[in-house]
C-alpha positions as semicolon CSV with decimal commas, in nm:
position;residue;x (nm);y (nm);z (nm)
1;M;9,904;11,785;9,520
2;Q;9,707;11,807;9,186
3;A;9,425;12,135;9,174
4;G;9,075;12,055;9,228
5;L;9,140;11,748;9,455
6;N;8,994;11,833;9,809
7;K;9,287;11,822;10,074
8;R;9,157;11,663;10,355
9;E;8,936;11,437;10,167
10;L;9,250;11,283;10,014
11;H;9,484;11,282;10,334
12;R;9,167;11,156;10,495
13;L;9,203;10,825;10,222
14;A;9,518;10,804;10,297
15;H;9,497;10,713;10,618
16;A;9,217;10,514;10,592
17;F;9,476;10,238;10,430
18;T;9,708;10,315;10,670
19;L;9,458;10,137;10,928
20;L;9,439;9,826;10,716
21;K;9,606;9,533;10,896
22;N;9,666;9,301;10,595
23;D;9,594;9,286;10,235
24;R;9,263;9,094;10,230
25;M;9,102;9,443;10,461
26;C;9,272;9,654;10,190
27;L;9,151;9,468;9,888
28;D;8,813;9,484;9,995
29;F;8,860;9,874;10,114
30;L;8,982;9,943;9,774
31;E;8,705;9,686;9,548
32;D;8,421;9,895;9,782
33;I;8,570;10,237;9,651
34;C;8,636;10,115;9,318
35;T;8,473;10,016;8,973
36;P;8,677;9,718;8,884
37;N;8,819;10,000;8,607
38;E;8,909;10,246;8,854
39;L;9,062;9,913;8,987
40;K;9,249;9,786;8,636
41;A;9,437;10,119;8,601
42;L;9,518;10,174;8,948
43;S;9,707;9,822;8,979
44;Q;9,802;9,854;8,538
45;R;10,057;10,173;8,631
46;L;10,213;10,022;8,949
47;E;10,272;9,697;8,749
48;V;10,444;9,954;8,487
49;A;10,578;10,128;8,744
50;V;10,787;9,819;8,885
51;R;10,865;9,706;8,501
52;L;10,966;10,116;8,448
53;H;11,239;10,045;8,763
54;R;11,379;9,707;8,601
55;G;11,509;9,852;8,260
56;E;11,181;9,660;8,112
57;N;11,163;9,906;7,744
58;Y;10,830;10,036;7,666
59;A;10,745;9,771;7,394
60;K;10,742;9,525;7,583
61;I;10,594;9,674;7,890
62;V;10,249;9,741;7,666
63;N;10,268;9,407;7,501
64;D;10,351;9,220;7,842
65;T;10,079;9,452;8,043
66;G;9,860;9,605;7,796
67;A;9,866;9,983;7,899
68;S;9,857;10,202;7,617
69;S;10,187;10,364;7,470
70;T;10,102;10,692;7,692
71;T;9,984;10,489;8,038
72;V;10,393;10,375;8,030
73;S;10,479;10,752;7,929
74;R;10,312;10,901;8,166
75;V;10,349;10,643;8,467
76;N;10,780;10,730;8,372
77;R;10,715;11,062;8,390
78;C;10,560;11,043;8,785
79;L;10,888;10,759;8,857
80;N;11,126;11,025;8,735
81;Y;10,924;11,389;8,850
82;G;10,694;11,240;9,071
83;A;10,606;11,301;9,443
84;G;10,806;11,066;9,459
85;G;10,562;10,763;9,632
86;Y;10,678;10,448;9,366
87;R;11,028;10,522;9,461
88;K;10,908;10,471;9,779
89;V;10,731;10,184;9,760
90;I;10,861;9,981;9,449
91;P;11,175;9,858;9,625
92;M;11,024;9,803;9,969
93;L;10,744;9,538;9,681
94;L;11,067;9,381;9,512
95;E;11,254;9,343;9,845
96;E;10,886;9,167;9,933
97;G;10,979;8,933;9,607
98;E;10,631;9,079;9,492
């Protein structure tokens, strides 16, 4: 866990997501707690992660998503050395056809 994050607050946030029953409820919650720029950044990072998982190259990802090469690099580092969140969720998304 990153320094400066309140562990109790972060766990409450994670738990709140587990209580939501469908995509619409999640979207409503995300729109309430995030700014439009935060939502754009979060959704863009997930898209970058999916594309990296599929083996796309950095230049194509940058061109297609509008993400900076720095963002692509950071997401790639998280995919390879992070907590494993992307590695857990991406296969589930792809299995559902997302």
